[in-house]
């Protein structure tokens, strides 16, 4: 694809305005100013306008700060869903990459790209997920060590994979796990004799919940964020 065509397709600029932007030196290809509107792109280059990386329209990749009370589903007859919080013109073919319980808040990824969401959620890719966990009781050292080694969940004999534990406050920890079993964090804490009062997902792989997003708000992932989970 030609550079001017790429710019016109990935922004709201007309082909003519795209050519102007290119000749004014506003466009970079792999961080170098490129003034050739007819430059051929192979498809893997990083193209930016005024320093902002551009993606061709097609697959969509979003992060949302999921509020409590919203279910991680595309439809639900009884409760509002994460998709209900998005404008209807962008929800087509969108699905959730890694569900959260209705009362869990924080980072939710949504995409139209099934292969990408499979990589994010597949236990084989080992993608770490970090949660801020508010506990009903302070975490004992013994319990922290058990979580780090792996625990046996109720009705599930296979121990959990080793987890990362960081104590932030007496009853607040950060827990990093690389699996996604049903209610996993709540069941892990129950397995060590504690209880989760509140759960908030902070990070998936290198993608952090944008602190500028208020509950219910969303934004597109940057190309770097999207590629970091590829
Ligand atoms: N673990 C849980 O128990 N609940 C979630 O929503 C996510 C991880």
PDB file of N, CA, C and O in Angstrom, residues 10-46:
ATOM      1  N   UNK A  10      -6.220   5.388   7.453  1.00  0.00           N
ATOM      2  CA  UNK A  10      -6.137   5.224   8.905  1.00  0.00           C
ATOM      3  C   UNK A  10      -6.487   6.502   9.671  1.00  0.00           C
ATOM      4  O   UNK A  10      -6.495   6.503  10.899  1.00  0.00           O
ATOM      5  N   UNK A  11      -6.761   7.610   8.953  1.00  0.00           N
ATOM      6  CA  UNK A  11      -7.163   8.863   9.618  1.00  0.00           C
ATOM      7  C   UNK A  11      -8.398   9.395   8.884  1.00  0.00           C
ATOM      8  O   UNK A  11      -8.903   8.750   7.957  1.00  0.00           O
ATOM      9  N   UNK A  12      -8.813  10.601   9.277  1.00  0.00           N
ATOM     10  CA  UNK A  12      -9.970  11.184   8.570  1.00  0.00           C
ATOM     11  C   UNK A  12      -9.523  12.086   7.426  1.00  0.00           C
ATOM     12  O   UNK A  12     -10.333  12.749   6.791  1.00  0.00           O
ATOM     13  N   UNK A  13      -8.213  12.100   7.153  1.00  0.00           N
ATOM     14  CA  UNK A  13      -7.715  12.965   6.071  1.00  0.00           C
ATOM     15  C   UNK A  13      -8.096  12.401   4.707  1.00  0.00           C
ATOM     16  O   UNK A  13      -8.122  11.176   4.515  1.00  0.00           O
ATOM     17  N   UNK A  14      -8.383  13.332   3.762  1.00  0.00           N
ATOM     18  CA  UNK A  14      -8.588  12.886   2.375  1.00  0.00           C
ATOM     19  C   UNK A  14      -7.220  12.501   1.806  1.00  0.00           C
ATOM     20  O   UNK A  14      -6.177  12.834   2.387  1.00  0.00           O
ATOM     21  N   UNK A  15      -7.229  11.864   0.653  1.00  0.00           N
ATOM     22  CA  UNK A  15      -5.957  11.479   0.027  1.00  0.00           C
ATOM     23  C   UNK A  15      -5.113  12.730  -0.246  1.00  0.00           C
ATOM     24  O   UNK A  15      -3.894  12.739  -0.043  1.00  0.00           O
ATOM     25  N   UNK A  16      -5.813  13.829  -0.668  1.00  0.00           N
ATOM     26  CA  UNK A  16      -5.110  15.075  -0.991  1.00  0.00           C
ATOM     27  C   UNK A  16      -4.457  15.657   0.274  1.00  0.00           C
ATOM     28  O   UNK A  16      -3.282  16.037   0.267  1.00  0.00           O
ATOM     29  N   UNK A  17      -5.229  15.684   1.382  1.00  0.00           N
ATOM     30  CA  UNK A  17      -4.670  16.212   2.636  1.00  0.00           C
ATOM     31  C   UNK A  17      -3.569  15.308   3.175  1.00  0.00           C
ATOM     32  O   UNK A  17      -2.616  15.776   3.799  1.00  0.00           O
ATOM     33  N   UNK A  18      -3.710  13.998   2.934  1.00  0.00           N
ATOM     34  CA  UNK A  18      -2.662  13.063   3.368  1.00  0.00           C
ATOM     35  C   UNK A  18      -1.362  13.399   2.632  1.00  0.00           C
ATOM     36  O   UNK A  18      -0.290  13.458   3.235  1.00  0.00           O
ATOM     37  N   UNK A  19      -1.480  13.655   1.327  1.00  0.00           N
ATOM     38  CA  UNK A  19      -0.279  13.999   0.525  1.00  0.00           C
ATOM     39  C   UNK A  19       0.352  15.278   1.060  1.00  0.00           C
ATOM     40  O   UNK A  19       1.571  15.380   1.176  1.00  0.00           O
ATOM     41  N   UNK A  20      -0.502  16.262   1.416  1.00  0.00           N
ATOM     42  CA  UNK A  20       0.024  17.535   1.954  1.00  0.00           C
ATOM     43  C   UNK A  20       0.770  17.283   3.254  1.00  0.00           C
ATOM     44  O   UNK A  20       1.852  17.813   3.473  1.00  0.00           O
ATOM     45  N   UNK A  21       0.152  16.504   4.138  1.00  0.00           N
ATOM     46  CA  UNK A  21       0.782  16.235   5.440  1.00  0.00           C
ATOM     47  C   UNK A  21       2.135  15.567   5.230  1.00  0.00           C
ATOM     48  O   UNK A  21       3.123  15.882   5.906  1.00  0.00           O
ATOM     49  N   UNK A  22       2.180  14.655   4.256  1.00  0.00           N
ATOM     50  CA  UNK A  22       3.443  13.950   3.982  1.00  0.00           C
ATOM     51  C   UNK A  22       4.490  14.952   3.477  1.00  0.00           C
ATOM     52  O   UNK A  22       5.626  14.990   3.959  1.00  0.00           O
ATOM     53  N   UNK A  23       4.077  15.812   2.531  1.00  0.00           N
ATOM     54  CA  UNK A  23       5.094  16.732   1.974  1.00  0.00           C
ATOM     55  C   UNK A  23       5.524  17.776   2.998  1.00  0.00           C
ATOM     56  O   UNK A  23       6.614  18.320   2.919  1.00  0.00           O
ATOM     57  N   UNK A  24       4.668  18.063   3.992  1.00  0.00           N
ATOM     58  CA  UNK A  24       5.063  19.022   5.046  1.00  0.00           C
ATOM     59  C   UNK A  24       5.967  18.362   6.094  1.00  0.00           C
ATOM     60  O   UNK A  24       6.380  18.989   7.053  1.00  0.00           O
ATOM     61  N   UNK A  25       6.234  17.077   5.952  1.00  0.00           N
ATOM     62  CA  UNK A  25       7.131  16.391   6.888  1.00  0.00           C
ATOM     63  C   UNK A  25       6.429  16.000   8.187  1.00  0.00           C
ATOM     64  O   UNK A  25       7.084  15.812   9.214  1.00  0.00           O
ATOM     65  N   UNK A  26       5.093  15.881   8.153  1.00  0.00           N
ATOM     66  CA  UNK A  26       4.350  15.558   9.382  1.00  0.00           C
ATOM     67  C   UNK A  26       4.233  14.054   9.621  1.00  0.00           C
ATOM     68  O   UNK A  26       3.701  13.611  10.632  1.00  0.00           O
ATOM     69  N   UNK A  27       4.724  13.295   8.627  1.00  0.00           N
ATOM     70  CA  UNK A  27       4.561  11.839   8.702  1.00  0.00           C
ATOM     71  C   UNK A  27       5.929  11.165   8.853  1.00  0.00           C
ATOM     72  O   UNK A  27       6.882  11.534   8.161  1.00  0.00           O
ATOM     73  N   UNK A  28       5.992  10.223   9.774  1.00  0.00           N
ATOM     74  CA  UNK A  28       7.229   9.434   9.888  1.00  0.00           C
ATOM     75  C   UNK A  28       6.935   7.969   9.591  1.00  0.00           C
ATOM     76  O   UNK A  28       5.829   7.471   9.851  1.00  0.00           O
ATOM     77  N   UNK A  29       7.936   7.315   9.023  1.00  0.00           N
ATOM     78  CA  UNK A  29       7.871   5.862   8.819  1.00  0.00           C
ATOM     79  C   UNK A  29       9.065   5.291   9.558  1.00  0.00           C
ATOM     80  O   UNK A  29      10.213   5.684   9.291  1.00  0.00           O
ATOM     81  N   UNK A  30       8.803   4.420  10.479  1.00  0.00           N
ATOM     82  CA  UNK A  30       9.856   3.895  11.365  1.00  0.00           C
ATOM     83  C   UNK A  30      10.707   5.028  11.947  1.00  0.00           C
ATOM     84  O   UNK A  30      11.943   5.028  11.864  1.00  0.00           O
ATOM     85  N   UNK A  31      10.004   6.026  12.482  1.00  0.00           N
ATOM     86  CA  UNK A  31      10.620   7.157  13.202  1.00  0.00           C
ATOM     87  C   UNK A  31      11.431   8.097  12.306  1.00  0.00           C
ATOM     88  O   UNK A  31      12.101   9.003  12.805  1.00  0.00           O
ATOM     89  N   UNK A  32      11.426   7.908  10.978  1.00  0.00           N
ATOM     90  CA  UNK A  32      12.134   8.832  10.071  1.00  0.00           C
ATOM     91  C   UNK A  32      11.094   9.601   9.257  1.00  0.00           C
ATOM     92  O   UNK A  32      10.145   8.977   8.744  1.00  0.00           O
ATOM     93  N   UNK A  33      11.289  10.934   9.147  1.00  0.00           N
ATOM     94  CA  UNK A  33      10.348  11.694   8.312  1.00  0.00           C
ATOM     95  C   UNK A  33      10.397  11.140   6.894  1.00  0.00           C
ATOM     96  O   UNK A  33      11.479  10.883   6.357  1.00  0.00           O
ATOM     97  N   UNK A  34       9.230  10.942   6.308  1.00  0.00           N
ATOM     98  CA  UNK A  34       9.173  10.405   4.941  1.00  0.00           C
ATOM     99  C   UNK A  34       8.313  11.343   4.112  1.00  0.00           C
ATOM    100  O   UNK A  34       7.150  11.580   4.441  1.00  0.00           O
ATOM    101  N   UNK A  35       8.896  11.917   3.068  1.00  0.00           N
ATOM    102  CA  UNK A  35       8.152  12.905   2.279  1.00  0.00           C
ATOM    103  C   UNK A  35       7.659  12.324   0.952  1.00  0.00           C
ATOM    104  O   UNK A  35       7.187  13.060   0.091  1.00  0.00           O
ATOM    105  N   UNK A  36       7.794  11.049   0.758  1.00  0.00           N
ATOM    106  CA  UNK A  36       7.369  10.432  -0.505  1.00  0.00           C
ATOM    107  C   UNK A  36       5.982   9.828  -0.377  1.00  0.00           C
ATOM    108  O   UNK A  36       5.811   8.767   0.219  1.00  0.00           O
ATOM    109  N   UNK A  37       4.975  10.534  -0.934  1.00  0.00           N
ATOM    110  CA  UNK A  37       3.592  10.045  -0.825  1.00  0.00           C
ATOM    111  C   UNK A  37       3.432   8.684  -1.481  1.00  0.00           C
ATOM    112  O   UNK A  37       2.572   7.888  -1.091  1.00  0.00           O
ATOM    113  N   UNK A  38       4.257   8.416  -2.485  1.00  0.00           N
ATOM    114  CA  UNK A  38       4.102   7.131  -3.198  1.00  0.00           C
ATOM    115  C   UNK A  38       4.991   6.021  -2.627  1.00  0.00           C
ATOM    116  O   UNK A  38       5.109   4.956  -3.226  1.00  0.00           O
ATOM    117  N   UNK A  39       5.597   6.284  -1.465  1.00  0.00           N
ATOM    118  CA  UNK A  39       6.424   5.241  -0.826  1.00  0.00           C
ATOM    119  C   UNK A  39       5.575   3.991  -0.606  1.00  0.00           C
ATOM    120  O   UNK A  39       4.446   4.068  -0.119  1.00  0.00           O
ATOM    121  N   UNK A  40       6.130   2.844  -0.958  1.00  0.00           N
ATOM    122  CA  UNK A  40       5.384   1.583  -0.795  1.00  0.00           C
ATOM    123  C   UNK A  40       5.643   1.006   0.601  1.00  0.00           C
ATOM    124  O   UNK A  40       6.785   0.907   1.027  1.00  0.00           O
ATOM    125  N   UNK A  41       4.587   0.626   1.286  1.00  0.00           N
ATOM    126  CA  UNK A  41       4.732   0.023   2.617  1.00  0.00           C
ATOM    127  C   UNK A  41       4.520  -1.480   2.497  1.00  0.00           C
ATOM    128  O   UNK A  41       3.616  -1.933   1.785  1.00  0.00           O
ATOM    129  N   UNK A  42       5.352  -2.223   3.216  1.00  0.00           N
ATOM    130  CA  UNK A  42       5.192  -3.690   3.180  1.00  0.00           C
ATOM    131  C   UNK A  42       4.127  -4.144   4.177  1.00  0.00           C
ATOM    132  O   UNK A  42       3.582  -5.232   4.063  1.00  0.00           O
ATOM    133  N   UNK A  43       3.840  -3.307   5.178  1.00  0.00           N
ATOM    134  CA  UNK A  43       2.782  -3.668   6.127  1.00  0.00           C
ATOM    135  C   UNK A  43       3.259  -3.754   7.570  1.00  0.00           C
ATOM    136  O   UNK A  43       2.459  -3.755   8.487  1.00  0.00           O
ATOM    137  N   UNK A  44       4.584  -3.825   7.771  1.00  0.00           N
ATOM    138  CA  UNK A  44       5.078  -3.955   9.142  1.00  0.00           C
ATOM    139  C   UNK A  44       5.701  -2.668   9.673  1.00  0.00           C
ATOM    140  O   UNK A  44       6.195  -2.621  10.778  1.00  0.00           O
ATOM    141  N   UNK A  45       5.665  -1.590   8.867  1.00  0.00           N
ATOM    142  CA  UNK A  45       6.307  -0.342   9.286  1.00  0.00           C
ATOM    143  C   UNK A  45       5.476   0.361  10.359  1.00  0.00           C
ATOM    144  O   UNK A  45       4.268   0.180  10.446  1.00  0.00           O
ATOM    145  N   UNK A  46       6.180   1.196  11.166  1.00  0.00           N
ATOM    146  CA  UNK A  46       5.474   2.038  12.139  1.00  0.00           C
ATOM    147  C   UNK A  46       5.263   3.400  11.487  1.00  0.00           C
ATOM    148  O   UNK A  46       6.229   4.132  11.251  1.00  0.00           O
TER     149      UNK A  46
END
